[in-house]
Coordinates of C-alpha atoms in Angstrom, one line a residue:
M26 CA -99.0 12.2 62.8
S27 CA -97.6 15.5 61.2
A28 CA -94.2 15.2 59.4
K29 CA -93.4 17.5 61.4
R30 CA -94.4 16.3 64.7
E31 CA -92.2 13.3 63.5
Q32 CA -89.5 15.1 62.9
D33 CA -89.3 16.7 66.3
V34 CA -90.0 13.2 68.0
T35 CA -86.8 11.9 66.2
A36 CA -84.3 14.7 66.9
L37 CA -85.8 14.0 70.6
Q38 CA -84.8 10.4 70.2
A39 CA -81.4 11.7 68.5
A40 CA -80.7 13.9 71.0
Q41 CA -81.5 11.6 74.0
Q42 CA -79.6 8.9 72.5
E43 CA -76.4 10.8 72.3
R44 CA -73.4 10.1 74.1
P45 CA -71.9 13.3 76.4
G46 CA -68.4 14.1 75.4
H47 CA -65.5 12.5 77.5
K48 CA -64.9 16.1 79.0
E49 CA -68.2 16.2 79.8
M50 CA -68.1 12.4 81.5
V51 CA -65.5 13.7 83.6
N52 CA -66.3 17.0 84.9
Y53 CA -69.3 14.7 85.7
G54 CA -67.3 12.2 88.0
L55 CA -65.4 15.2 89.2
G56 CA -68.2 16.3 90.8
F57 CA -69.4 12.8 92.7
F58 CA -65.1 13.3 93.4
G59 CA -66.3 15.8 96.2
I60 CA -69.5 14.4 97.4
I61 CA -67.4 11.1 97.8
L62 CA -64.9 12.2 100.2
I63 CA -67.2 13.6 103.0
W64 CA -69.6 10.2 102.3
T65 CA -66.8 8.2 102.6
M66 CA -65.4 10.5 105.9
V67 CA -68.7 9.1 107.4
G68 CA -68.4 6.0 106.3
T69 CA -65.1 4.8 107.7
F70 CA -64.5 7.1 110.5
L71 CA -67.6 8.8 112.3
A72 CA -68.3 5.7 114.5
F73 CA -64.6 5.6 115.3
Y74 CA -64.6 9.9 116.3
Y75 CA -67.6 9.3 117.9
T76 CA -66.5 6.2 120.5
D77 CA -62.5 6.9 120.3
V78 CA -62.4 10.3 120.0
V79 CA -65.7 12.2 121.3
G80 CA -66.2 9.4 124.0
I81 CA -70.0 8.5 122.8
S82 CA -70.7 4.7 123.8
A83 CA -70.9 2.3 121.4
G84 CA -74.0 1.3 121.6
V85 CA -75.5 5.1 121.1
V86 CA -73.5 5.2 117.7
G87 CA -74.9 2.2 116.2
T88 CA -78.8 3.8 117.1
L89 CA -77.8 7.0 116.4
M90 CA -76.5 5.3 112.7
L91 CA -79.8 3.5 111.8
V92 CA -82.3 6.0 112.8
S93 CA -80.9 9.1 111.1
R94 CA -80.7 6.6 108.5
L95 CA -84.0 5.0 107.8
L96 CA -85.1 9.2 108.6
D97 CA -83.4 10.1 105.6
G98 CA -84.4 7.5 103.8
V99 CA -88.2 8.7 103.7
T100 CA -86.9 11.4 102.8
D101 CA -85.4 10.3 99.6
I102 CA -88.8 9.3 97.9
G103 CA -90.0 13.1 98.6
M104 CA -86.6 14.4 97.0
G105 CA -87.0 12.2 94.0
S106 CA -90.2 13.2 93.7
I107 CA -89.2 17.0 93.7
V108 CA -86.4 16.4 91.3
D109 CA -89.1 15.2 88.8
R110 CA -91.3 18.3 89.2
T111 CA -88.4 20.7 88.9
K112 CA -88.8 23.3 86.2
S113 CA -85.7 26.1 85.3
K114 CA -83.9 27.0 82.8
H115 CA -80.8 24.9 83.9
G116 CA -83.1 21.7 83.8
K117 CA -84.6 19.3 86.3
A118 CA -81.5 17.5 88.5
R119 CA -78.8 20.6 88.0
P120 CA -80.1 23.3 89.9
W121 CA -80.0 21.4 93.1
I122 CA -76.2 20.5 92.6
I123 CA -75.2 24.0 93.1
W124 CA -78.1 24.8 95.4
M125 CA -76.8 22.3 98.0
A126 CA -73.4 22.8 97.0
I127 CA -72.7 25.0 100.3
P128 CA -74.8 23.5 102.9
F129 CA -73.4 20.0 102.4
A130 CA -69.9 21.1 102.9
I131 CA -71.0 22.7 105.7
S132 CA -72.8 19.9 107.3
G133 CA -69.8 18.0 107.1
V134 CA -67.5 20.1 108.9
L135 CA -70.3 20.6 111.8
L136 CA -70.2 16.9 112.0
F137 CA -66.9 16.3 112.9
S138 CA -66.8 19.3 115.4
V139 CA -68.0 17.7 118.5
P140 CA -67.3 20.4 121.3
D141 CA -66.2 19.4 124.4
I142 CA -69.4 19.8 126.5
S143 CA -71.5 16.9 129.0
M144 CA -72.5 13.8 127.1
T145 CA -75.9 14.3 126.7
G146 CA -75.0 17.2 124.9
K147 CA -72.4 15.8 122.9
I148 CA -75.2 13.2 122.1
I149 CA -78.0 15.7 120.7
Y150 CA -75.3 17.6 118.7
A151 CA -74.5 14.3 116.9
Y152 CA -77.9 13.8 116.1
A153 CA -78.5 17.1 115.0
T154 CA -75.5 17.7 112.8
Y155 CA -75.6 13.9 111.4
I156 CA -79.4 14.6 110.5
F157 CA -78.1 17.5 108.9
L158 CA -75.6 16.2 107.0
I159 CA -77.8 13.0 105.4
L160 CA -80.2 15.5 104.5
T161 CA -78.2 17.7 102.5
Y162 CA -76.7 14.4 101.4
T163 CA -80.2 13.8 100.1
A164 CA -80.5 16.7 98.2
I165 CA -77.4 16.8 96.1
S166 CA -77.0 13.2 95.9
I167 CA -80.5 12.4 94.7
P168 CA -80.1 14.9 91.8
Y169 CA -76.9 13.9 90.9
K170 CA -77.6 10.4 90.4
T171 CA -80.6 11.0 88.4
L172 CA -78.7 13.3 86.1
L173 CA -76.5 10.6 85.0
G174 CA -80.2 9.4 83.6
L175 CA -81.0 12.6 81.9
M176 CA -77.2 13.0 80.3
T177 CA -78.3 10.3 77.7
Q178 CA -80.4 6.9 77.3
D179 CA -77.7 5.4 75.8
P180 CA -76.7 1.8 77.5
K181 CA -73.3 2.3 76.5
G182 CA -73.2 6.2 76.8
R183 CA -74.5 5.7 80.7
S184 CA -72.0 2.8 81.5
L185 CA -68.8 5.3 80.2
V186 CA -70.4 8.1 82.6
N187 CA -70.6 5.9 84.8
V188 CA -67.3 4.5 84.8
Y189 CA -65.3 7.9 84.7
T190 CA -67.6 8.3 88.1
G191 CA -66.4 5.2 89.5
V192 CA -62.5 6.7 89.1
F193 CA -63.5 9.4 91.1
T194 CA -65.3 7.2 93.3
M195 CA -62.5 5.2 94.3
L196 CA -59.7 8.2 94.2
S197 CA -62.0 9.9 96.7
T198 CA -62.6 6.5 98.8
I199 CA -58.8 5.6 98.7
L200 CA -57.7 8.7 99.5
V201 CA -59.7 9.4 103.1
M202 CA -59.3 5.7 103.8
T203 CA -55.3 6.1 103.6
L204 CA -54.8 9.5 104.4
A205 CA -57.3 10.7 106.8
E206 CA -56.4 8.8 110.0
P207 CA -52.5 9.7 110.1
I208 CA -53.1 13.5 109.1
A209 CA -55.4 13.5 112.0
S210 CA -53.3 11.7 114.5
A211 CA -50.3 14.2 113.3
I212 CA -52.2 17.2 114.0
G213 CA -53.5 15.4 117.2
G214 CA -57.0 14.8 119.1
A215 CA -60.1 16.4 117.7
L216 CA -59.4 19.3 115.7
G217 CA -57.1 17.0 113.5
W218 CA -60.5 15.4 112.0
T219 CA -62.2 19.3 111.8
M220 CA -59.6 20.4 109.9
I221 CA -59.8 17.2 107.2
A222 CA -63.7 17.8 107.2
L223 CA -62.9 22.0 106.3
A224 CA -60.2 20.9 103.5
I225 CA -63.0 18.4 102.0
G226 CA -66.2 20.7 102.0
I227 CA -63.9 23.4 100.0
I228 CA -63.1 20.9 98.0
I229 CA -66.8 20.1 97.7
V230 CA -68.0 23.3 96.4
V231 CA -65.2 23.5 93.6
T232 CA -65.9 20.3 92.1
C233 CA -69.6 20.6 92.6
Y234 CA -69.7 23.9 90.4
T235 CA -67.5 22.5 87.8
S236 CA -69.4 19.9 87.3
F237 CA -72.8 22.0 87.1
R238 CA -71.3 24.2 84.6
S239 CA -70.1 21.3 82.2
T240 CA -72.7 18.8 81.9
T241 CA -75.8 18.7 79.8
E242 CA -79.5 17.3 80.2
R243 CA -80.7 15.4 76.9
V244 CA -83.3 13.4 78.2
D245 CA -86.9 14.4 78.6
V246 CA -86.7 17.8 76.2
Q247 CA -89.9 19.4 77.4
S248 CA -89.6 21.8 73.5
V249 CA -90.5 18.8 71.6
A250 CA -92.3 16.2 73.5
K251 CA -95.8 16.2 74.1
P252 CA -97.1 18.3 76.7
K253 CA -97.3 15.7 80.1
K254 CA -99.8 15.5 83.0
T255 CA -98.8 15.6 86.5
V256 CA -99.3 12.3 87.9
P257 CA -99.8 12.0 91.5
F258 CA -97.6 11.1 94.0
K259 CA -99.6 7.8 94.6
I260 CA -99.6 7.0 91.2
E261 CA -96.5 7.1 90.6
F262 CA -95.1 5.1 93.8
K263 CA -97.7 2.5 93.0
A264 CA -96.3 1.8 89.6
L265 CA -92.6 2.2 91.2
L266 CA -93.5 -0.8 93.1
T267 CA -94.4 -3.0 90.5
N268 CA -91.0 -2.6 88.3
K269 CA -89.7 -5.5 89.9
Y270 CA -86.2 -5.1 88.5
W271 CA -86.2 -1.5 90.3
V272 CA -87.2 -3.9 93.5
I273 CA -84.4 -6.5 93.0
I274 CA -81.5 -3.2 92.4
T275 CA -82.9 -1.7 95.2
I276 CA -82.4 -4.8 97.9
Y277 CA -79.4 -5.0 96.1
C278 CA -78.3 -1.8 97.2
V279 CA -79.0 -2.5 101.2
L280 CA -76.8 -5.1 101.2
A281 CA -74.1 -3.2 98.9
Y282 CA -73.8 -0.6 101.1
S283 CA -74.3 -2.6 104.4
L284 CA -71.2 -4.6 103.2
N285 CA -69.1 -1.5 102.4
A286 CA -70.3 0.0 105.7
L287 CA -68.5 -3.2 107.4
L288 CA -65.6 -3.2 105.0
T289 CA -64.9 0.3 105.9
G290 CA -66.4 1.4 109.0
A291 CA -65.0 -1.8 111.0
G292 CA -62.1 -1.9 109.5
I293 CA -60.4 0.7 112.0
Y294 CA -61.1 -1.4 115.1
Y295 CA -60.1 -4.4 113.2
A296 CA -56.5 -3.0 112.5
T297 CA -56.1 -1.2 115.8
Y298 CA -57.5 -4.6 118.0
I299 CA -56.9 -7.6 116.1
L300 CA -54.2 -6.5 114.5
G301 CA -52.5 -4.2 117.0
N302 CA -51.8 -1.6 114.5
S303 CA -54.2 1.2 113.3
S304 CA -51.6 2.1 110.5
Y305 CA -52.5 -1.0 109.5
F306 CA -56.2 0.4 108.1
S307 CA -54.2 2.6 105.3
L308 CA -53.2 -1.1 103.8
F309 CA -56.7 -2.5 103.9
A310 CA -58.1 0.7 101.9
L311 CA -55.4 -0.2 99.1
T312 CA -55.9 -3.7 99.0
L313 CA -59.3 -3.8 98.9
F314 CA -59.5 -1.8 96.0
L315 CA -56.7 -2.9 93.9
P316 CA -59.1 -4.8 91.9
T317 CA -60.9 -1.8 91.2
I318 CA -58.4 -0.5 90.5
V319 CA -57.2 -2.3 87.7
C320 CA -60.4 -3.4 86.0
F321 CA -60.9 0.5 85.3
F322 CA -58.7 -0.3 82.3
F323 CA -61.1 -2.7 80.6
V324 CA -64.4 -3.1 82.6
G325 CA -66.1 -0.3 80.7
K326 CA -65.1 -2.9 77.4
L327 CA -66.4 -6.0 79.5
A328 CA -69.9 -4.8 80.3
G329 CA -70.3 -3.3 77.0
R330 CA -69.8 -6.8 76.0
F331 CA -70.7 -9.5 78.3
G332 CA -73.4 -6.9 80.2
K333 CA -72.8 -5.3 83.3
R334 CA -74.8 -7.5 85.1
N335 CA -73.0 -10.8 84.1
I336 CA -70.1 -8.9 85.2
A337 CA -71.5 -8.0 88.6
L338 CA -72.4 -11.4 89.2
F339 CA -69.0 -12.8 88.0
V340 CA -67.1 -10.8 90.3
S341 CA -69.3 -10.9 93.5
V342 CA -68.8 -15.4 93.1
I343 CA -65.2 -14.5 93.5
A344 CA -66.0 -12.1 96.4
I345 CA -66.9 -14.9 98.3
F346 CA -63.7 -16.1 98.9
G347 CA -62.0 -13.4 100.2
S348 CA -63.9 -13.8 103.5
L349 CA -63.2 -17.7 103.6
V350 CA -59.2 -16.7 103.1
K351 CA -59.3 -14.3 106.3
M352 CA -60.6 -17.0 108.1
I353 CA -57.9 -19.6 108.0
D354 CA -55.9 -17.1 110.1
P355 CA -57.7 -14.1 111.5
S356 CA -54.7 -12.4 113.1
N357 CA -52.5 -12.8 110.2
L358 CA -51.4 -9.7 108.4
T359 CA -50.8 -10.9 105.0
I360 CA -53.7 -13.5 105.0
Y361 CA -56.1 -10.6 106.0
L362 CA -54.8 -8.5 103.1
T363 CA -54.9 -11.7 100.6
G364 CA -58.4 -12.1 101.2
N365 CA -58.9 -8.3 101.3
V366 CA -58.0 -8.1 97.9
I367 CA -60.1 -10.8 96.6
Q368 CA -62.7 -9.3 98.3
G369 CA -62.4 -6.3 96.8
F370 CA -63.9 -7.9 93.4
G371 CA -66.9 -7.6 94.8
L372 CA -67.0 -3.9 95.2
I373 CA -66.3 -3.4 91.0
P374 CA -69.9 -3.2 90.7
V375 CA -70.7 -0.5 93.0
I376 CA -68.1 1.9 91.8
T377 CA -68.5 1.6 88.5
F378 CA -71.7 1.0 86.9
L379 CA -74.6 0.4 89.7
Y380 CA -76.1 4.0 89.2
A381 CA -76.3 2.6 85.2
M382 CA -77.9 -0.3 86.5
I383 CA -80.1 1.9 88.5
N384 CA -81.1 4.3 85.8
D385 CA -81.9 1.1 83.7
T386 CA -85.0 0.6 85.4
T387 CA -86.2 4.0 84.4
E388 CA -86.6 2.8 81.0
Y389 CA -88.3 -0.8 82.4
G390 CA -90.6 1.1 84.4
E391 CA -91.7 3.5 82.0
W392 CA -91.8 0.6 79.2
K393 CA -94.4 -1.5 81.6
T394 CA -96.1 1.8 83.6
G395 CA -96.4 4.3 81.2
F396 CA -94.8 6.6 83.6
R397 CA -91.5 7.9 83.4
T398 CA -89.9 8.8 86.9
A399 CA -86.1 8.9 87.0
G400 CA -85.9 11.3 89.9
L401 CA -88.0 8.5 91.9
V402 CA -86.6 5.8 90.6
N403 CA -83.2 7.2 92.5
S404 CA -84.5 8.7 95.1
A405 CA -86.0 5.0 96.0
A406 CA -82.6 3.0 95.0
S407 CA -80.9 5.7 97.0
F408 CA -83.3 4.8 100.2
G409 CA -81.9 1.4 99.8
M410 CA -78.1 2.9 100.0
K411 CA -79.0 4.9 103.3
V412 CA -81.1 1.6 105.0
G413 CA -78.0 -0.4 104.0
T414 CA -75.2 1.9 105.5
G415 CA -77.7 2.4 108.6
I416 CA -77.8 -1.6 109.4
G417 CA -73.7 -2.0 108.5
G418 CA -73.3 1.3 111.0
G419 CA -75.6 0.4 113.3
L420 CA -74.5 -3.3 113.6
I421 CA -70.8 -1.9 114.1
G422 CA -72.3 0.1 117.2
W423 CA -74.6 -2.7 118.5
L424 CA -72.5 -5.7 118.2
L425 CA -69.6 -3.9 119.6
A426 CA -71.4 -3.0 123.0
F427 CA -72.8 -6.4 122.5
G428 CA -69.1 -7.7 123.2
G429 CA -68.6 -5.2 125.6
Y430 CA -66.2 -3.1 123.6
R431 CA -64.7 0.4 125.3
G432 CA -63.4 3.0 123.2
A433 CA -59.9 4.3 123.3
V434 CA -58.4 1.1 125.7
A435 CA -55.2 -0.7 125.0
E436 CA -56.6 -4.5 124.8
Q437 CA -60.4 -5.3 124.2
T438 CA -61.8 -8.4 125.7
A439 CA -62.5 -11.6 123.6
S440 CA -66.3 -11.2 123.4
A441 CA -65.7 -7.9 121.8
S442 CA -62.4 -9.0 119.9
Q443 CA -65.3 -11.8 118.4
M444 CA -67.6 -8.9 117.8
I445 CA -64.8 -7.5 115.7
L446 CA -64.0 -10.7 113.9
A447 CA -67.8 -10.7 113.0
L448 CA -67.8 -7.8 111.4
N449 CA -65.1 -7.9 109.6
I450 CA -65.3 -11.3 108.5
H451 CA -68.1 -13.6 108.8
L452 CA -71.2 -10.8 108.4
P453 CA -69.5 -9.8 104.6
L454 CA -69.4 -13.4 103.8
L455 CA -73.3 -13.4 104.2
F456 CA -74.1 -10.2 102.7
T457 CA -72.0 -11.5 99.9
L458 CA -74.2 -14.5 99.3
L459 CA -77.5 -12.8 99.2
Q460 CA -75.9 -10.0 96.8
V461 CA -75.3 -13.0 94.4
I462 CA -78.9 -14.4 94.8
L463 CA -80.3 -10.8 93.7
L464 CA -77.9 -10.4 91.0
W465 CA -78.9 -13.9 89.2
M466 CA -82.4 -12.7 89.4
Y467 CA -81.7 -9.2 87.5
K468 CA -81.8 -10.3 83.7
L469 CA -82.9 -6.2 82.7
D470 CA -79.8 -6.4 80.2
K471 CA -81.0 -9.1 77.9
Q472 CA -84.5 -6.8 78.0
Y473 CA -83.1 -3.3 77.5
P474 CA -82.6 -2.7 73.6
Q475 CA -86.1 -4.1 73.1
I476 CA -87.5 -1.6 75.5
L477 CA -85.5 1.2 74.3
D478 CA -86.8 0.6 70.9
E479 CA -90.9 0.3 71.9
L480 CA -90.4 3.2 73.9
G481 CA -89.1 5.0 70.5
R482 CA -92.1 3.4 68.4
R483 CA -94.3 4.4 71.4
K484 CA -93.4 8.0 71.0
V485 CA -93.4 8.4 67.0
T486 CA -97.3 7.1 67.5
E487 CA -98.2 9.9 70.2

């Protein structure tokens, strides 16, 4: 290989390993702040909004949650392939952030603006607007997650960016979970939920524009890399299925987001009908995220020293005991909040470095198959997240319906109350145990430095 070619490849490797500056990391995380605001609204309050404000039955809501997410999960794969094939002066992922910000914001407002029409009309409107929201979410979130893998290949750099993202994710989640219900109640009725969604829509547009302007794609710089042949989608997808660590992390995403949907979406029912006060839900949010708030100050260093997988495994084991504590006396607020704090340790990897773990599987797949498909990796993992959230939302609706739940009544039947207990205590325990098993099988962290080194040597010899 010529000296000029070798210099170009060396420059490419240096650019890909370059860490983004702190300002760029902050602005990347800021974009996620707006996106997660509406996503938290959907995961936490949409089922309650449909059943107790709009009046749609719990069984219909459960089916809506799962069917829509499965449909959206299929579109995730296609969106990832589109990102991988996007060519623009702004890169592969960044342009989609600015293109989809306004449609995504509008979809959130429409979702929480169900008109006062016939029940059939409400259900049709709910399906149409919910599908519209998750499609626009796919079109903005897949590129956004892919952008993390395009900003740098440095594992510590990715972890740091993910931590910044986690800060904003946690902040937006806490704001929605603690303030949305009180504000909506203060405004009154359905209008309160619509006004909150409108405010969030404005924030989404501003934060996404800021993130678009302030980030840089460094990986796969085509100007100095060897020209790449277009790989058929069928071959890319087949290669993806041979990526064992992507398979593990995708199943983990299904479990993690099913668990998250239960802890947040079912919590409002627990506060209202088991503890007798819906305002307690704000305390649920604060205690659930307390471990993550504390760990933010040093989780980046711990992940760098012990590895992302080891930290995720350790805190997931701790989280198991949260459900066990809650079983002591489910009707006792203090005991429940104590269990919530312990259970909150399991959220640390999801909020702080899950996206970094997903993007690490991109290099493993490239090393194993020769194909780099960052967009497809993120979209397929996002499929797992969507399916997980759909399963969690579906379980809430179906089990409530199975128990005979009736929205907006003073007291639920014993069977309905038992289903609320299962959704908040017993099922989360099962999902957490399964997460521990998967994380035990995920051992990419040890191989990752060697994989990066070999990929670098391959490019030098091309």
